[in-house]
mmCIF file of C-alpha atoms and ligand atoms in Angstrom:
data_model
loop_
_atom_site.group_PDB
_atom_site.id
_atom_site.type_symbol
_atom_site.label_atom_id
_atom_site.label_comp_id
_atom_site.label_asym_id
_atom_site.label_seq_id
_atom_site.Cartn_x
_atom_site.Cartn_y
_atom_site.Cartn_z
ATOM 1 C CA MET A 29 43.126 -90.648 -119.063
ATOM 2 C CA ASP A 30 39.484 -90.912 -120.430
ATOM 3 C CA GLU A 31 37.541 -87.453 -120.234
ATOM 4 C CA ILE A 32 34.825 -87.522 -117.224
ATOM 5 C CA LYS A 33 31.709 -87.196 -119.002
ATOM 6 C CA PRO A 34 29.933 -83.609 -116.474
ATOM 7 C CA GLU A 35 27.060 -86.292 -115.452
ATOM 8 C CA ASP A 36 29.922 -88.474 -113.890
ATOM 9 C CA GLU A 37 31.826 -85.826 -112.145
ATOM 10 C CA LEU A 38 30.608 -86.636 -108.863
ATOM 11 C CA ARG A 39 29.290 -90.475 -108.964
ATOM 12 C CA VAL A 40 32.264 -91.536 -106.697
ATOM 13 C CA TYR A 41 31.565 -89.303 -104.365
ATOM 14 C CA ASP A 42 28.356 -89.998 -104.415
ATOM 15 C CA SER A 43 28.292 -93.458 -103.586
ATOM 16 C CA TYR A 44 30.785 -92.616 -100.960
ATOM 17 C CA VAL A 45 28.333 -90.610 -99.053
ATOM 18 C CA ALA A 46 25.505 -92.875 -99.847
ATOM 19 C CA GLY A 47 25.814 -95.538 -96.928
ATOM 20 C CA ARG A 48 25.022 -92.207 -94.383
ATOM 21 C CA LEU A 49 21.957 -92.331 -95.437
ATOM 22 C CA SER A 50 21.105 -95.556 -95.559
ATOM 23 C CA ALA A 51 23.097 -95.814 -91.887
ATOM 24 C CA GLY A 52 20.771 -92.737 -90.834
ATOM 25 C CA LEU A 53 17.454 -94.751 -92.324
ATOM 26 C CA ALA A 54 17.955 -97.897 -90.329
ATOM 27 C CA ALA A 55 19.005 -96.130 -86.618
ATOM 28 C CA GLY A 56 16.287 -93.494 -87.021
ATOM 29 C CA VAL A 57 13.966 -97.178 -87.364
ATOM 30 C CA ARG A 58 15.748 -98.949 -84.464
ATOM 31 C CA THR A 59 15.450 -96.249 -82.060
ATOM 32 C CA GLY A 60 11.856 -95.105 -83.268
ATOM 33 C CA LEU A 61 12.436 -91.560 -84.085
ATOM 34 C CA PHE A 62 10.469 -92.781 -87.790
ATOM 35 C CA ASP A 63 7.580 -94.492 -85.310
ATOM 36 C CA THR A 64 7.635 -91.076 -83.143
ATOM 37 C CA LEU A 65 7.590 -89.017 -85.882
ATOM 38 C CA HIS A 66 4.384 -90.968 -87.350
ATOM 39 C CA ALA A 67 2.732 -91.031 -83.890
ATOM 40 C CA LYS A 68 3.075 -87.698 -82.236
ATOM 41 C CA GLY A 69 4.676 -85.323 -85.791
ATOM 42 C CA PRO A 70 4.953 -82.840 -86.442
ATOM 43 C CA LEU A 71 7.414 -81.983 -83.460
ATOM 44 C CA THR A 72 10.793 -79.779 -82.851
ATOM 45 C CA ARG A 73 14.136 -81.100 -82.405
ATOM 46 C CA VAL A 74 13.653 -80.538 -78.584
ATOM 47 C CA GLU A 75 10.407 -82.668 -78.547
ATOM 48 C CA LEU A 76 11.321 -85.187 -80.643
ATOM 49 C CA ALA A 77 14.626 -85.747 -78.068
ATOM 50 C CA HIS A 78 12.619 -85.613 -75.657
ATOM 51 C CA ALA A 79 9.487 -87.685 -76.443
ATOM 52 C CA THR A 80 13.065 -90.975 -78.108
ATOM 53 C CA GLY A 81 14.831 -90.580 -74.518
ATOM 54 C CA LEU A 82 17.723 -89.460 -77.381
ATOM 55 C CA HIS A 83 20.123 -87.042 -77.233
ATOM 56 C CA GLU A 84 19.050 -83.256 -78.534
ATOM 57 C CA ARG A 85 22.981 -82.684 -80.311
ATOM 58 C CA GLY A 86 22.650 -86.288 -82.251
ATOM 59 C CA VAL A 87 18.249 -85.871 -82.855
ATOM 60 C CA ARG A 88 19.445 -82.581 -84.485
ATOM 61 C CA ALA A 89 21.998 -84.505 -86.922
ATOM 62 C CA TRP A 90 19.759 -86.732 -87.652
ATOM 63 C CA LEU A 91 16.871 -84.593 -88.540
ATOM 64 C CA SER A 92 19.001 -82.573 -90.829
ATOM 65 C CA ALA A 93 20.683 -85.878 -92.836
ATOM 66 C CA MET A 94 16.644 -87.082 -93.283
ATOM 67 C CA VAL A 95 15.442 -83.674 -94.562
ATOM 68 C CA ALA A 96 17.961 -83.753 -97.413
ATOM 69 C CA GLY A 97 17.373 -87.374 -98.326
ATOM 70 C CA GLN A 98 13.671 -86.102 -98.463
ATOM 71 C CA LEU A 99 12.827 -88.603 -96.015
ATOM 72 C CA VAL A 100 11.604 -85.403 -93.246
ATOM 73 C CA ILE A 101 9.698 -82.809 -94.163
ATOM 74 C CA GLU A 102 10.019 -79.185 -91.850
ATOM 75 C CA ALA A 103 6.243 -78.839 -91.713
ATOM 76 C CA GLN A 104 6.562 -75.422 -90.225
ATOM 77 C CA PRO A 105 9.447 -73.899 -89.286
ATOM 78 C CA GLY A 106 11.471 -75.499 -86.129
ATOM 79 C CA SER A 107 8.891 -78.562 -87.045
ATOM 80 C CA TYR A 108 9.272 -82.009 -88.357
ATOM 81 C CA GLY A 109 7.170 -84.534 -90.111
ATOM 82 C CA LEU A 110 7.373 -87.310 -92.494
ATOM 83 C CA SER A 111 7.391 -87.408 -95.811
ATOM 84 C CA PRO A 112 4.650 -89.577 -97.405
ATOM 85 C CA VAL A 113 6.726 -92.128 -98.298
ATOM 86 C CA ALA A 114 8.449 -92.125 -95.100
ATOM 87 C CA ALA A 115 5.445 -92.631 -93.415
ATOM 88 C CA ARG A 116 4.501 -95.942 -95.185
ATOM 89 C CA ASP A 117 8.166 -96.954 -95.449
ATOM 90 C CA CYS A 118 9.879 -96.330 -92.184
ATOM 91 C CA VAL A 119 7.059 -96.935 -89.286
ATOM 92 C CA ARG A 120 6.512 -100.243 -87.694
ATOM 93 C CA ASP A 121 3.655 -102.174 -88.152
ATOM 94 C CA GLN A 122 2.201 -100.567 -91.073
ATOM 95 C CA PRO A 123 0.923 -102.556 -93.552
ATOM 96 C CA GLY A 124 3.775 -103.249 -96.205
ATOM 97 C CA SER A 125 5.807 -101.540 -94.094
ATOM 98 C CA LEU A 126 10.184 -101.779 -94.526
ATOM 99 C CA ALA A 127 10.849 -101.329 -90.906
ATOM 100 C CA GLY A 128 11.735 -105.084 -90.571
ATOM 101 C CA LEU A 129 13.630 -104.858 -93.491
ATOM 102 C CA ILE A 130 15.938 -101.905 -92.352
ATOM 103 C CA ASP A 131 16.049 -102.562 -88.716
ATOM 104 C CA MET A 132 17.717 -105.489 -89.672
ATOM 105 C CA GLU A 133 20.516 -103.316 -90.901
ATOM 106 C CA ILE A 134 21.888 -102.929 -86.832
ATOM 107 C CA GLU A 135 23.416 -106.313 -86.986
ATOM 108 C CA ASN A 136 23.397 -107.303 -90.453
ATOM 109 C CA PHE A 137 24.894 -104.088 -91.945
ATOM 110 C CA LEU A 138 26.681 -104.193 -94.955
ATOM 111 C CA SER A 139 29.813 -103.193 -94.075
ATOM 112 C CA PRO A 140 32.604 -102.519 -96.515
ATOM 113 C CA ALA A 141 34.448 -104.989 -94.189
ATOM 114 C CA LEU A 142 31.868 -107.900 -94.542
ATOM 115 C CA ILE A 143 32.137 -107.387 -98.070
ATOM 116 C CA VAL A 144 36.279 -107.485 -98.117
ATOM 117 C CA GLU A 145 35.564 -110.549 -96.198
ATOM 118 C CA GLY A 146 33.450 -111.882 -98.588
ATOM 119 C CA LEU A 147 35.979 -111.036 -101.376
ATOM 120 C CA GLN A 148 38.191 -112.903 -99.416
ATOM 121 C CA GLU A 149 36.821 -115.775 -98.041
ATOM 122 C CA GLY A 150 33.890 -116.382 -101.238
ATOM 123 C CA GLY A 151 30.931 -115.998 -98.164
ATOM 124 C CA PRO A 152 28.448 -116.446 -96.845
ATOM 125 C CA CYS A 153 30.383 -114.790 -93.915
ATOM 126 C CA VAL A 154 27.392 -112.406 -92.310
ATOM 127 C CA TYR A 155 27.573 -114.630 -89.508
ATOM 128 C CA GLY A 156 31.130 -115.558 -88.995
ATOM 129 C CA ASN A 157 31.933 -119.209 -90.945
ATOM 130 C CA SER A 158 28.644 -120.048 -89.923
ATOM 131 C CA ASP A 159 26.075 -121.316 -92.143
ATOM 132 C CA PRO A 160 23.469 -118.696 -92.406
ATOM 133 C CA TRP A 161 20.330 -121.005 -92.298
ATOM 134 C CA ALA A 162 22.174 -123.413 -89.841
ATOM 135 C CA GLU A 163 22.194 -120.438 -87.464
ATOM 136 C CA HIS A 164 18.606 -119.893 -87.767
ATOM 137 C CA ALA A 165 17.884 -123.169 -86.829
ATOM 138 C CA THR A 166 20.077 -122.790 -83.175
ATOM 139 C CA ASP A 167 19.455 -118.969 -83.102
ATOM 140 C CA PRO A 168 15.452 -118.108 -83.103
ATOM 141 C CA ALA A 169 15.807 -114.333 -82.608
ATOM 142 C CA LYS A 170 17.860 -114.382 -85.931
ATOM 143 C CA ALA A 171 15.330 -116.912 -87.151
ATOM 144 C CA ARG A 172 12.624 -114.247 -86.428
ATOM 145 C CA SER A 173 14.362 -111.424 -87.764
ATOM 146 C CA PHE A 174 15.335 -113.303 -90.783
ATOM 147 C CA SER A 175 11.802 -113.848 -91.265
ATOM 148 C CA ASP A 176 10.556 -110.240 -90.630
ATOM 149 C CA ALA A 177 12.904 -109.235 -92.647
ATOM 150 C CA MET A 178 11.339 -111.101 -95.991
ATOM 151 C CA HIS A 179 8.340 -110.269 -94.992
ATOM 152 C CA ALA A 180 9.060 -106.473 -95.075
ATOM 153 C CA ILE A 181 10.629 -106.789 -98.487
ATOM 154 C CA SER A 182 8.204 -109.154 -99.549
ATOM 155 C CA MET A 183 4.996 -107.821 -98.840
ATOM 156 C CA ARG A 184 3.799 -105.390 -101.110
ATOM 157 C CA PRO A 185 5.324 -107.308 -104.408
ATOM 158 C CA ALA A 186 3.579 -109.597 -102.920
ATOM 159 C CA GLU A 187 0.040 -108.266 -103.542
ATOM 160 C CA ALA A 188 1.499 -107.418 -107.159
ATOM 161 C CA LEU A 189 2.710 -111.023 -108.135
ATOM 162 C CA ALA A 190 -0.803 -112.195 -106.767
ATOM 163 C CA GLN A 191 -2.306 -109.536 -109.160
ATOM 164 C CA ALA A 192 -0.088 -110.832 -112.262
ATOM 165 C CA ALA A 193 0.283 -114.886 -111.916
ATOM 166 C CA ASN A 194 -2.818 -116.852 -112.929
ATOM 167 C CA LEU A 195 -3.892 -118.941 -111.031
ATOM 168 C CA THR A 196 -7.219 -119.144 -111.601
ATOM 169 C CA ASP A 197 -7.634 -123.356 -112.554
ATOM 170 C CA ALA A 198 -4.847 -124.135 -109.566
ATOM 171 C CA ARG A 199 -5.879 -126.292 -106.559
ATOM 172 C CA ARG A 200 -2.407 -126.809 -104.474
ATOM 173 C CA LEU A 201 0.745 -124.868 -104.882
ATOM 174 C CA LEU A 202 3.939 -125.452 -103.093
ATOM 175 C CA ASP A 203 5.615 -122.499 -101.550
ATOM 176 C CA ALA A 204 9.222 -123.824 -101.337
ATOM 177 C CA GLY A 205 11.488 -121.631 -99.651
ATOM 178 C CA GLY A 206 8.484 -119.993 -98.501
ATOM 179 C CA GLY A 207 9.787 -118.021 -95.452
ATOM 180 C CA SER A 208 6.503 -116.840 -93.106
ATOM 181 C CA GLY A 209 3.957 -117.006 -96.040
ATOM 182 C CA THR A 210 4.211 -113.750 -97.401
ATOM 183 C CA ILE A 211 3.146 -114.472 -100.227
ATOM 184 C CA SER A 212 1.331 -117.992 -100.054
ATOM 185 C CA VAL A 213 -0.908 -114.988 -97.918
ATOM 186 C CA ALA A 214 -1.517 -112.894 -101.267
ATOM 187 C CA LEU A 215 -2.011 -115.793 -103.479
ATOM 188 C CA ALA A 216 -4.348 -117.690 -100.411
ATOM 189 C CA ARG A 217 -6.672 -113.720 -100.219
ATOM 190 C CA ALA A 218 -6.446 -113.704 -104.159
ATOM 191 C CA PHE A 219 -7.457 -117.365 -105.468
ATOM 192 C CA PRO A 220 -10.006 -118.242 -102.210
ATOM 193 C CA LYS A 221 -9.298 -122.412 -103.964
ATOM 194 C CA LEU A 222 -6.252 -122.368 -103.960
ATOM 195 C CA HIS A 223 -4.414 -124.607 -101.073
ATOM 196 C CA CYS A 224 -0.657 -123.120 -100.164
ATOM 197 C CA THR A 225 1.583 -125.604 -99.081
ATOM 198 C CA ILE A 226 4.998 -124.014 -97.196
ATOM 199 C CA LEU A 227 8.130 -125.903 -97.288
ATOM 200 C CA GLU A 228 10.375 -124.494 -94.636
ATOM 201 C CA ILE A 229 13.045 -125.351 -92.121
ATOM 202 C CA ALA A 230 12.079 -126.208 -88.985
ATOM 203 C CA PRO A 231 12.435 -122.544 -86.898
ATOM 204 C CA VAL A 232 10.134 -120.670 -89.658
ATOM 205 C CA LEU A 233 7.346 -123.067 -88.897
ATOM 206 C CA PRO A 234 5.953 -121.083 -85.897
ATOM 207 C CA HIS A 235 6.165 -118.276 -87.733
ATOM 208 C CA ILE A 236 4.106 -119.763 -91.108
ATOM 209 C CA GLU A 237 1.545 -120.755 -88.311
ATOM 210 C CA GLU A 238 1.369 -117.682 -86.382
ATOM 211 C CA ARG A 239 0.971 -115.558 -89.987
ATOM 212 C CA ALA A 240 -1.573 -118.054 -91.213
ATOM 213 C CA GLN A 241 -3.771 -117.500 -87.751
ATOM 214 C CA GLU A 242 -3.539 -113.537 -88.083
ATOM 215 C CA GLU A 243 -4.611 -113.721 -91.335
ATOM 216 C CA GLY A 244 -7.508 -116.216 -90.824
ATOM 217 C CA LEU A 245 -5.708 -118.339 -93.462
ATOM 218 C CA SER A 246 -5.390 -121.553 -91.555
ATOM 219 C CA GLU A 247 -7.332 -123.170 -93.841
ATOM 220 C CA GLN A 248 -6.024 -122.334 -96.607
ATOM 221 C CA ILE A 249 -2.630 -122.000 -95.906
ATOM 222 C CA SER A 250 0.107 -125.361 -93.800
ATOM 223 C CA ALA A 251 3.031 -125.191 -93.316
ATOM 224 C CA LEU A 252 5.712 -128.405 -94.105
ATOM 225 C CA GLU A 253 9.431 -129.359 -92.482
ATOM 226 C CA GLY A 254 11.263 -130.065 -95.234
ATOM 227 C CA ASP A 255 15.070 -129.558 -97.197
ATOM 228 C CA LEU A 256 14.783 -127.991 -100.648
ATOM 229 C CA PHE A 257 17.742 -130.238 -101.048
ATOM 230 C CA ALA A 258 15.875 -133.171 -100.019
ATOM 231 C CA ASP A 259 16.264 -135.986 -103.251
ATOM 232 C CA SER A 260 12.787 -134.552 -104.144
ATOM 233 C CA TRP A 261 9.502 -132.412 -103.123
ATOM 234 C CA PRO A 262 6.282 -134.019 -102.584
ATOM 235 C CA GLY A 263 4.257 -134.107 -106.078
ATOM 236 C CA ASP A 264 1.353 -133.317 -107.834
ATOM 237 C CA PHE A 265 1.372 -130.127 -107.539
ATOM 238 C CA ASP A 266 -0.990 -127.301 -109.731
ATOM 239 C CA ALA A 267 1.484 -124.920 -109.703
ATOM 240 C CA VAL A 268 4.945 -124.108 -107.888
ATOM 241 C CA LEU A 269 6.601 -120.724 -106.777
ATOM 242 C CA LEU A 270 10.017 -120.327 -105.756
ATOM 243 C CA SER A 271 10.454 -116.485 -104.610
ATOM 244 C CA GLN A 272 13.701 -114.897 -103.941
ATOM 245 C CA ILE A 273 15.050 -118.961 -103.687
ATOM 246 C CA LEU A 274 17.163 -119.330 -106.679
ATOM 247 C CA HIS A 275 19.541 -116.032 -106.342
ATOM 248 C CA ASP A 276 20.160 -118.013 -102.419
ATOM 249 C CA TRP A 277 21.980 -120.919 -104.022
ATOM 250 C CA SER A 278 24.669 -121.652 -106.571
ATOM 251 C CA ASP A 279 24.372 -121.561 -110.470
ATOM 252 C CA GLU A 280 24.287 -125.929 -110.694
ATOM 253 C CA GLU A 281 21.966 -126.322 -107.162
ATOM 254 C CA ALA A 282 19.490 -123.718 -109.054
ATOM 255 C CA VAL A 283 19.510 -126.074 -112.141
ATOM 256 C CA ARG A 284 18.756 -128.982 -109.709
ATOM 257 C CA LEU A 285 15.728 -127.172 -107.278
ATOM 258 C CA VAL A 286 14.055 -125.697 -110.901
ATOM 259 C CA ARG A 287 14.424 -130.126 -111.591
ATOM 260 C CA ARG A 288 12.879 -130.569 -109.220
ATOM 261 C CA ALA A 289 9.842 -128.108 -109.627
ATOM 262 C CA PHE A 290 9.347 -130.007 -112.233
ATOM 263 C CA GLN A 291 9.243 -133.070 -110.639
ATOM 264 C CA ALA A 292 6.970 -131.795 -108.525
ATOM 265 C CA LEU A 293 4.470 -130.337 -110.716
ATOM 266 C CA ALA A 294 1.507 -131.963 -111.812
ATOM 267 C CA PRO A 295 1.680 -132.065 -116.093
ATOM 268 C CA GLY A 296 0.242 -128.749 -117.308
ATOM 269 C CA GLY A 297 1.568 -127.458 -113.814
ATOM 270 C CA THR A 298 2.779 -123.808 -113.886
ATOM 271 C CA LEU A 299 5.837 -122.834 -112.310
ATOM 272 C CA LEU A 300 6.925 -119.373 -110.526
ATOM 273 C CA ILE A 301 9.644 -118.002 -109.690
ATOM 274 C CA HIS A 302 9.736 -114.842 -107.923
ATOM 275 C CA GLU A 303 13.488 -112.680 -108.409
ATOM 276 C CA LYS A 304 14.626 -108.367 -109.064
ATOM 277 C CA LEU A 305 16.238 -109.592 -112.238
ATOM 278 C CA VAL A 306 19.213 -107.905 -113.524
ATOM 279 C CA THR A 307 19.876 -106.579 -117.585
ATOM 280 C CA GLN A 308 22.535 -106.743 -119.204
ATOM 281 C CA ASP A 309 24.402 -104.105 -118.424
ATOM 282 C CA GLY A 310 24.180 -105.219 -114.809
ATOM 283 C CA GLY A 311 21.071 -102.685 -113.860
ATOM 284 C CA PRO A 312 18.810 -101.730 -112.599
ATOM 285 C CA LEU A 313 21.728 -100.197 -109.523
ATOM 286 C CA ALA A 314 19.170 -101.528 -107.016
ATOM 287 C CA ASN A 315 19.216 -105.453 -108.392
ATOM 288 C CA GLY A 316 23.174 -104.667 -109.343
ATOM 289 C CA LEU A 317 23.469 -103.964 -105.155
ATOM 290 C CA VAL A 318 22.032 -107.204 -104.288
ATOM 291 C CA ASN A 319 24.763 -109.055 -105.889
ATOM 292 C CA LEU A 320 26.745 -107.656 -102.541
ATOM 293 C CA ASP A 321 23.927 -109.317 -100.046
ATOM 294 C CA MET A 322 23.812 -113.096 -102.199
ATOM 295 C CA LEU A 323 27.525 -112.853 -101.370
ATOM 296 C CA VAL A 324 27.837 -112.194 -97.553
ATOM 297 C CA TRP A 325 24.491 -114.109 -97.193
ATOM 298 C CA THR A 326 24.217 -116.492 -99.722
ATOM 299 C CA GLU A 327 25.923 -118.775 -102.159
ATOM 300 C CA GLY A 328 23.358 -117.362 -104.760
ATOM 301 C CA ARG A 329 23.854 -114.690 -107.036
ATOM 302 C CA GLN A 330 20.753 -111.998 -109.060
ATOM 303 C CA TRP A 331 19.177 -113.892 -112.336
ATOM 304 C CA SER A 332 18.690 -111.489 -115.859
ATOM 305 C CA ALA A 333 15.336 -112.931 -117.652
ATOM 306 C CA ASP A 334 17.232 -114.512 -120.393
ATOM 307 C CA GLU A 335 19.015 -117.052 -118.044
ATOM 308 C CA LEU A 336 16.064 -117.554 -115.655
ATOM 309 C CA GLU A 337 14.370 -118.626 -119.560
ATOM 310 C CA SER A 338 16.757 -120.867 -120.589
ATOM 311 C CA LEU A 339 17.148 -122.752 -116.797
ATOM 312 C CA LEU A 340 13.422 -123.336 -117.107
ATOM 313 C CA LYS A 341 13.058 -124.495 -120.495
ATOM 314 C CA ASP A 342 16.313 -126.681 -120.078
ATOM 315 C CA ALA A 343 14.507 -128.173 -117.421
ATOM 316 C CA GLY A 344 11.726 -129.145 -119.496
ATOM 317 C CA PHE A 345 9.285 -126.075 -119.101
ATOM 318 C CA GLU A 346 7.170 -124.534 -122.040
ATOM 319 C CA SER A 347 5.928 -120.668 -122.760
ATOM 320 C CA VAL A 348 8.461 -118.893 -120.588
ATOM 321 C CA ASP A 349 7.021 -115.535 -120.065
ATOM 322 C CA VAL A 350 8.533 -113.221 -117.836
ATOM 323 C CA THR A 351 6.177 -110.091 -116.782
ATOM 324 C CA ALA A 352 7.701 -107.082 -114.063
ATOM 325 C CA THR A 353 5.457 -106.850 -111.437
ATOM 326 C CA TYR A 354 5.736 -104.219 -108.660
ATOM 327 C CA GLY A 355 9.261 -101.941 -108.590
ATOM 328 C CA TYR A 356 12.465 -104.258 -108.854
ATOM 329 C CA TRP A 357 10.286 -107.777 -109.399
ATOM 330 C CA SER A 358 9.508 -109.704 -111.839
ATOM 331 C CA LEU A 359 7.721 -112.665 -112.167
ATOM 332 C CA VAL A 360 8.921 -115.487 -114.654
ATOM 333 C CA ALA A 361 6.132 -118.227 -115.355
ATOM 334 C CA GLY A 362 6.925 -121.601 -117.447
ATOM 335 C CA THR A 363 4.220 -124.098 -117.283
ATOM 336 C CA LYS A 364 4.856 -128.586 -117.723
ATOM 337 C CA PRO A 365 4.562 -129.729 -120.893
ATOM 338 C CA SER A 366 0.536 -132.220 -120.261
HETATM 339 C C1 LIG B 416 15.367 -114.906 -99.521
HETATM 340 S S1 LIG B 416 14.272 -115.706 -97.577
HETATM 341 C C2 LIG B 416 13.138 -116.080 -99.409
HETATM 342 C C3 LIG B 416 11.459 -116.404 -98.093
HETATM 343 C C4 LIG B 416 10.599 -115.780 -98.856
HETATM 344 N N1 LIG B 416 10.369 -116.823 -100.177
HETATM 345 C C5 LIG B 416 10.232 -114.716 -100.112
HETATM 346 O O1 LIG B 416 10.972 -114.228 -101.427
HETATM 347 O O2 LIG B 416 9.271 -113.975 -99.246
HETATM 348 C C6 LIG B 416 14.655 -117.645 -98.652
HETATM 349 C C7 LIG B 416 14.143 -118.972 -97.292
HETATM 350 O O3 LIG B 416 13.914 -120.232 -97.826
HETATM 351 C C8 LIG B 416 14.386 -121.300 -96.583
HETATM 352 N N2 LIG B 416 15.426 -122.400 -96.555
HETATM 353 C C9 LIG B 416 16.655 -122.095 -96.857
HETATM 354 N N3 LIG B 416 17.764 -123.330 -97.105
HETATM 355 C C10 LIG B 416 16.189 -123.898 -96.797
HETATM 356 C C11 LIG B 416 16.574 -125.265 -96.844
HETATM 357 N N4 LIG B 416 16.912 -126.397 -96.932
HETATM 358 N N5 LIG B 416 15.270 -126.284 -96.489
HETATM 359 C C12 LIG B 416 14.182 -124.857 -96.964
HETATM 360 N N6 LIG B 416 13.886 -123.923 -96.776
HETATM 361 C C13 LIG B 416 14.785 -123.464 -97.362
HETATM 362 C C14 LIG B 416 14.761 -119.969 -95.749
HETATM 363 O O4 LIG B 416 14.271 -120.195 -94.385
HETATM 364 C C15 LIG B 416 14.235 -118.703 -96.141
HETATM 365 O O5 LIG B 416 12.933 -118.598 -95.159
#
């Protein structure tokens, strides 16, 4: 047997135990523990148990685990508050909070059993045998919780994408599979002359209209019911955005999606691909692990910068450029020749 490097000594045990932090995080979001600590902390464990209506023993265990995970801090002996990053990311209704994403773990936790099912059947299997998008069409609550999760995961990257994208001269953008419009909102803010059309399936249209209205951007954002897999998309756009779309579909479908985007663009138009890319060695870990989410939720996988560059060039795009934007996110942009 090859020698185990000292830094690998605990790799398997640490990987095994890491799931508890993720589960504790989701439980804290769902039961309002993070919200309560944010609104009323610092609190003792007894005060926190009373304020949330939860069992004192459970709250004690949760606090100990979250202190170890550095999401909760013991502000004074026996009195607990949130760490700055937990106050930003784990509390509902905070701008850019990840709470909507984390909350979905309660119903759709990426459990070992689900991954085993994906391994055996090839997925997607998050809703049993049902296609996830068809399931959203029949179950508005699921569609809403998915839109909220996408909003949570995309909000901060959206700001960074808007800064990295060169859309100064663009007037019409197609946000294909744009969810509730999180990225279109950031783009519309950054480029006041830009109009964004969000092509989505029917259950998501009300979420788009609500968000555009809430943000005061109804003039700049419109929802269009449509199918990514229709023979063609509406045309003559200055820019097309595919954010977290290519990773939802098979490699063959991804080729077709990029070709449809090419057709939907006016000459000189820009394709923007927004994804969490993986490198040759499969990392970073956070992006490599998303392949498991893709297995159980979709037909796709995470892409590398080189693969996307080839995909775009093969479809006819030129001047393909890759920019790291926020955290684990990147923007791959290409131009349709004039
Ligand atoms: C992973 S989400 C990405 C959402 C958004 N682009 C973002 O980055 O936050 C994929 C989106 O594709 C939409 N979608 C799935 N199938 C579709 C189809 N056939 N036509 C149009 N949109 C579709 C889903 O409703 C969902 O909002």
